[in-house]
Short mmCIF file of C-alpha atoms and ligand atoms in Angstrom, two decimals:
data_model
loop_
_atom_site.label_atom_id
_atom_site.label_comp_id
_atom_site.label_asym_id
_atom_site.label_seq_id
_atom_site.Cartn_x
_atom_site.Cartn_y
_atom_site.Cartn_z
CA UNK A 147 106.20 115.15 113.90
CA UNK A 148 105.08 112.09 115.68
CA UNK A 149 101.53 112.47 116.55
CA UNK A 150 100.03 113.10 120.13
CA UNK A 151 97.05 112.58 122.32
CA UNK A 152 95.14 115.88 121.74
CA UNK A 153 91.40 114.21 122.81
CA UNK A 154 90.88 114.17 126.63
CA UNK A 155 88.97 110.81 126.08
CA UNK A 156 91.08 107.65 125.60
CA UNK A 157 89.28 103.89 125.50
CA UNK A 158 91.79 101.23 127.52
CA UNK A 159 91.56 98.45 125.49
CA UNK A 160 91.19 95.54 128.07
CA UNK A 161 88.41 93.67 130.33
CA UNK A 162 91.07 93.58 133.35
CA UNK A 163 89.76 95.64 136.02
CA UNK A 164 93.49 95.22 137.94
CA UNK A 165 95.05 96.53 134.71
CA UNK A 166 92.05 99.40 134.13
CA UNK A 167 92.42 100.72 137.79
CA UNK A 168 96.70 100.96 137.18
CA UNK A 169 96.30 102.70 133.87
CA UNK A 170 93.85 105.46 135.72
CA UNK A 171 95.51 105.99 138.21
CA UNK A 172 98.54 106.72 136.13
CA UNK A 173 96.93 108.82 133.25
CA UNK A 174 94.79 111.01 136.02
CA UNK A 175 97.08 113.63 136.45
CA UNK A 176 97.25 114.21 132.83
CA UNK A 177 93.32 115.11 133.27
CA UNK A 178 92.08 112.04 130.64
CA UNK A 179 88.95 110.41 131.30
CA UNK A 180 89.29 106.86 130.97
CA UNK A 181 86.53 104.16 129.87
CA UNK A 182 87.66 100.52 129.30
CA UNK A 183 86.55 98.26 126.75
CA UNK A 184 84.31 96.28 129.53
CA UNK A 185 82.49 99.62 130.09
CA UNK A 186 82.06 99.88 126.52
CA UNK A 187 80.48 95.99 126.13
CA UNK A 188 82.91 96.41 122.92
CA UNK A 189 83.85 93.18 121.53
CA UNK A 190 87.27 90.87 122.24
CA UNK A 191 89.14 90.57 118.99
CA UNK A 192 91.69 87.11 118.62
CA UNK A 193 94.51 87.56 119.60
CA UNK A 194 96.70 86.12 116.75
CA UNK A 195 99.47 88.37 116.60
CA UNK A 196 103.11 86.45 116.62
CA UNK A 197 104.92 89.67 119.43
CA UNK A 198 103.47 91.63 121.72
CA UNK A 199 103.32 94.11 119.77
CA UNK A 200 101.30 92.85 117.44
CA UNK A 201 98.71 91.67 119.91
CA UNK A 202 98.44 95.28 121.30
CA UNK A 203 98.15 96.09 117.96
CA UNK A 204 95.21 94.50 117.77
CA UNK A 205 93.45 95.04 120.36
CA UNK A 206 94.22 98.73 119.75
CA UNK A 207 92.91 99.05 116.29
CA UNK A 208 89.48 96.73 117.12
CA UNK A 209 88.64 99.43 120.30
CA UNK A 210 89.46 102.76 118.30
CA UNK A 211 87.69 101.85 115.41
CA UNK A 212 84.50 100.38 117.20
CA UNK A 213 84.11 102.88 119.76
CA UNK A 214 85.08 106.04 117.50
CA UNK A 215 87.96 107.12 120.17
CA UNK A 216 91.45 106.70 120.64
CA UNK A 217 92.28 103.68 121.79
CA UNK A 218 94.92 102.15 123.92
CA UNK A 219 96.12 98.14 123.75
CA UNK A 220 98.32 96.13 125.90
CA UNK A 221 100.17 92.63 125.98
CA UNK A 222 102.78 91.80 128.42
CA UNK A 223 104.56 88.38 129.59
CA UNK A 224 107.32 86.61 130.55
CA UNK A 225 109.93 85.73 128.32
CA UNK A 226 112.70 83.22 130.22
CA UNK A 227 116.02 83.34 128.23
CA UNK A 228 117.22 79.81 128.70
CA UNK A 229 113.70 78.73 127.26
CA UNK A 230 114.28 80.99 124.21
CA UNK A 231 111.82 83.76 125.20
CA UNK A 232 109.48 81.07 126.29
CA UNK A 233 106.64 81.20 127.19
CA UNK A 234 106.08 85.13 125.98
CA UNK A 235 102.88 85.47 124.44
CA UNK A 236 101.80 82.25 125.45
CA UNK A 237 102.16 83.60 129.25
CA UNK A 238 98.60 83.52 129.90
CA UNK A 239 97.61 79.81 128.00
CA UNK A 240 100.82 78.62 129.84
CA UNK A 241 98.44 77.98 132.71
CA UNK A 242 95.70 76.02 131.20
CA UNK A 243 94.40 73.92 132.68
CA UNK A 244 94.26 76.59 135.40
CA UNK A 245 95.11 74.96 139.19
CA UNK A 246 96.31 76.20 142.38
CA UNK A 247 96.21 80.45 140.53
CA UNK A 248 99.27 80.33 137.98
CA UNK A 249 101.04 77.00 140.04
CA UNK A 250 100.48 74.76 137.36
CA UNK A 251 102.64 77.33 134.75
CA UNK A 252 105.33 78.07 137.10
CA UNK A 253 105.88 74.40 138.46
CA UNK A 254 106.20 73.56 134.34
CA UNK A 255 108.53 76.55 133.62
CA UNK A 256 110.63 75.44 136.66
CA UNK A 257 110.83 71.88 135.55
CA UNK A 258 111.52 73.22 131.90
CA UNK A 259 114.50 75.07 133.06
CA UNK A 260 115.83 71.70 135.08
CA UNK A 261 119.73 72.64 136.58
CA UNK A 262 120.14 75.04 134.15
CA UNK A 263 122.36 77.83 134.85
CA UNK A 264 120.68 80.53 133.51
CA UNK A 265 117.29 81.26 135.20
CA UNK A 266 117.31 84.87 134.05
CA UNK A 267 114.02 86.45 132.69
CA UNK A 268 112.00 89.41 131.52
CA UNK A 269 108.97 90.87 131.61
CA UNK A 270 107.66 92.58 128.70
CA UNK A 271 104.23 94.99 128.12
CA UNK A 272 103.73 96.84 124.63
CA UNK A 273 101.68 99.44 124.78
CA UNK A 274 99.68 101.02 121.85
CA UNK A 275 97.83 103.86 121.19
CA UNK A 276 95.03 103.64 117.99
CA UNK A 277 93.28 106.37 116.77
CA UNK A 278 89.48 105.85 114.89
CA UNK A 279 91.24 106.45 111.81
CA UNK A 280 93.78 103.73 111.74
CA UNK A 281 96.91 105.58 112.78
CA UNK A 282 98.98 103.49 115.74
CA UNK A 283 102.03 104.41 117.97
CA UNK A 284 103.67 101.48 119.69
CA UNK A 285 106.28 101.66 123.22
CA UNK A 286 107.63 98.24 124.94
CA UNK A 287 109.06 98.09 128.69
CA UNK A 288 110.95 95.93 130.18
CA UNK A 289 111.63 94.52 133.51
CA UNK A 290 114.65 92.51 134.04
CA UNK A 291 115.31 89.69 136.83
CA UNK A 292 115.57 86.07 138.20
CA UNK A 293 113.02 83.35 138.43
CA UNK A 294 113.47 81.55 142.14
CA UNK A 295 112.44 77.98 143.41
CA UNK A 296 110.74 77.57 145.35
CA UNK A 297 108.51 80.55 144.97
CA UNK A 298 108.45 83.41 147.05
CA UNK A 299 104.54 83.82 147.68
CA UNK A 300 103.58 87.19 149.21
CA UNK A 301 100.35 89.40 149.39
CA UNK A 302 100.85 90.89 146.35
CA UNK A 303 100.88 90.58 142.45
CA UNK A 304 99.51 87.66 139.93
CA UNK A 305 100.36 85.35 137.60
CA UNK A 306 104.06 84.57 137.89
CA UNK A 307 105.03 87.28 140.21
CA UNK A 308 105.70 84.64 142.95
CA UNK A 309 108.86 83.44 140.98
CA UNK A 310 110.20 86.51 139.63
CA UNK A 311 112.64 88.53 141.58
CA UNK A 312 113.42 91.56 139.90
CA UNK A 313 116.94 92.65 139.44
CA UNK A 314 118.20 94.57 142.33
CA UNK A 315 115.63 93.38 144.99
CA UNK A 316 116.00 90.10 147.00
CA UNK A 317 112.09 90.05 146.88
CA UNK A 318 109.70 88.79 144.58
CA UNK A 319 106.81 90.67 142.60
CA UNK A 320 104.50 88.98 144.83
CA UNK A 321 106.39 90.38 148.00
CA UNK A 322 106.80 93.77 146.97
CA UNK A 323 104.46 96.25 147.71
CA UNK A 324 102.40 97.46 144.72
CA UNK A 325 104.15 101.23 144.69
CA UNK A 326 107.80 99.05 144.22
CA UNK A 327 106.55 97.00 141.41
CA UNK A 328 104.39 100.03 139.86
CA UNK A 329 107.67 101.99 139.92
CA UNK A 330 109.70 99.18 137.82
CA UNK A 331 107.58 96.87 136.04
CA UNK A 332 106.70 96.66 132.35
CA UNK A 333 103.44 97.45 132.20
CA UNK A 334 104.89 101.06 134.31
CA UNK A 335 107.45 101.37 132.07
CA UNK A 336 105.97 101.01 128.82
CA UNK A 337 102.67 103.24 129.66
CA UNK A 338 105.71 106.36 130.73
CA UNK A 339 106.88 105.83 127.39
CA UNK A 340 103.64 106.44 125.96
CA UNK A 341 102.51 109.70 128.52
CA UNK A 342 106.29 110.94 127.62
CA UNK A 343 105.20 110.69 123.92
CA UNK A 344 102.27 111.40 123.44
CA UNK A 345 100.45 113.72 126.30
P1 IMP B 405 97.89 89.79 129.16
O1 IMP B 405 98.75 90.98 128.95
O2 IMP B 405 96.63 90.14 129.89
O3 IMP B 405 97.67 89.00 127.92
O4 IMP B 405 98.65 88.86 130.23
C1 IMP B 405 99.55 87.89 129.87
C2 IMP B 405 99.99 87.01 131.01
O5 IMP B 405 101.34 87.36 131.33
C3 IMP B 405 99.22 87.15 132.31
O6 IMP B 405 98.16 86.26 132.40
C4 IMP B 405 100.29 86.75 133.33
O7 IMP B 405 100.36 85.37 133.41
C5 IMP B 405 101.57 87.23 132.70
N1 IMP B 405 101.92 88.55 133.23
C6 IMP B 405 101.87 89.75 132.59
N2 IMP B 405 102.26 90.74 133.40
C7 IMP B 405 102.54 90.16 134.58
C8 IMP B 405 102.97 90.69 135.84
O8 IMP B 405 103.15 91.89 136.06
N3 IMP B 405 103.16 89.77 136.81
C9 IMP B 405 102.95 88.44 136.65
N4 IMP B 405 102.53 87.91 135.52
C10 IMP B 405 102.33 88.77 134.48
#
């Protein structure tokens, strides 16, 4: 028997308010009270995992075991197939040094990809649950689609959600409204795995 949430507490290990106010929003109806790690002033482990799962992992196990409650880690990115999964868990450091919000990363990705043919893309969010005593479950969504030049900048979104235009949609992330992208992203996806599993 794979093991569930039983404790009506869970610990969302991440400092991103955006990210916080999805997640509780999402597990609310499943009556959990939700504190994040910022609330917590718990520390920010390295990330130095190799997959996103790994770097969940991580952040999972630190939060759980520091803060005595289950915990629950994310890492997501974008992985662009004709760049061999590129830039993935680099998604974030892609952008350094930060200009013009996440320009700089999507003008280099673009360039990277020159005429290619293939400007196909996903991306990815693992989520995992850690309990205080060391036990972990893991779950990974997926979002499929096209990166576009020039971007498609809307009111919406972050990071590279002006290039991606999810499969399906003529939009991009950024010109979605939130309640589209919340009902196919990732970071959706992989946290319905987990309340399917585990609440
Ligand atoms: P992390 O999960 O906070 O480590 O975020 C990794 C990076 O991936 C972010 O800084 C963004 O650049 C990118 N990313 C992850 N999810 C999304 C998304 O939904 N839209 C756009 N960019 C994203």
């Amino acid at each position: 028997m794979m093991r569930k949430l039983t404790e009506k507490k869970l610990v969302l290990a991440t400092h991103n308010a955006g990210k916080v106010a999805e997640m509780q929003e999402i597990l609310a109806p499943f009556g959990i009270t939700v504190v994040s790690a910022g609330d917590l002033n718990l520390s920010e482990p390295e990330e130095n995992g190799t997959t996103f799962v790994e770097n969940a992992t991580i952040k999972a196990v630190a939060a759980a075991k520091e803060s005595g409650l289950p915990a629950l880690g994310d890492d997501s990115g974008l992985c662009v197939h004709a760049l061999g999964g590129r830039p993935g868990i680099y998604s974030a450091r892609y952008n350094e040094p930060k200009k013009n919000g996440f320009m700089y990363a999507m003008e280099k990705l673009n360039e990277e990809l020159g005429d290619s043919a293939d400007r196909s893309a996903h991306f990815a969010c693992a989520m995992v649950i850690a309990w205080p005593d060391g036990e972990t479950r893991s779950f990974e969504g997926r979002v499929n689609g096209t990166l576009c030049w020039p971007v498609k900048t809307g009111e919406h979104g972050f990071g590279y959600d002006p290039m991606f235009v999810p499969d399906g949609y003529d939009a991009s992330f950024a010109e979605l409204p939130a309640a589209v992208k919340n009902a196919v992203s990732h970071r959706a996806r992989a946290l319905k795995m987990f309340t399917d599993a585990c609440l």
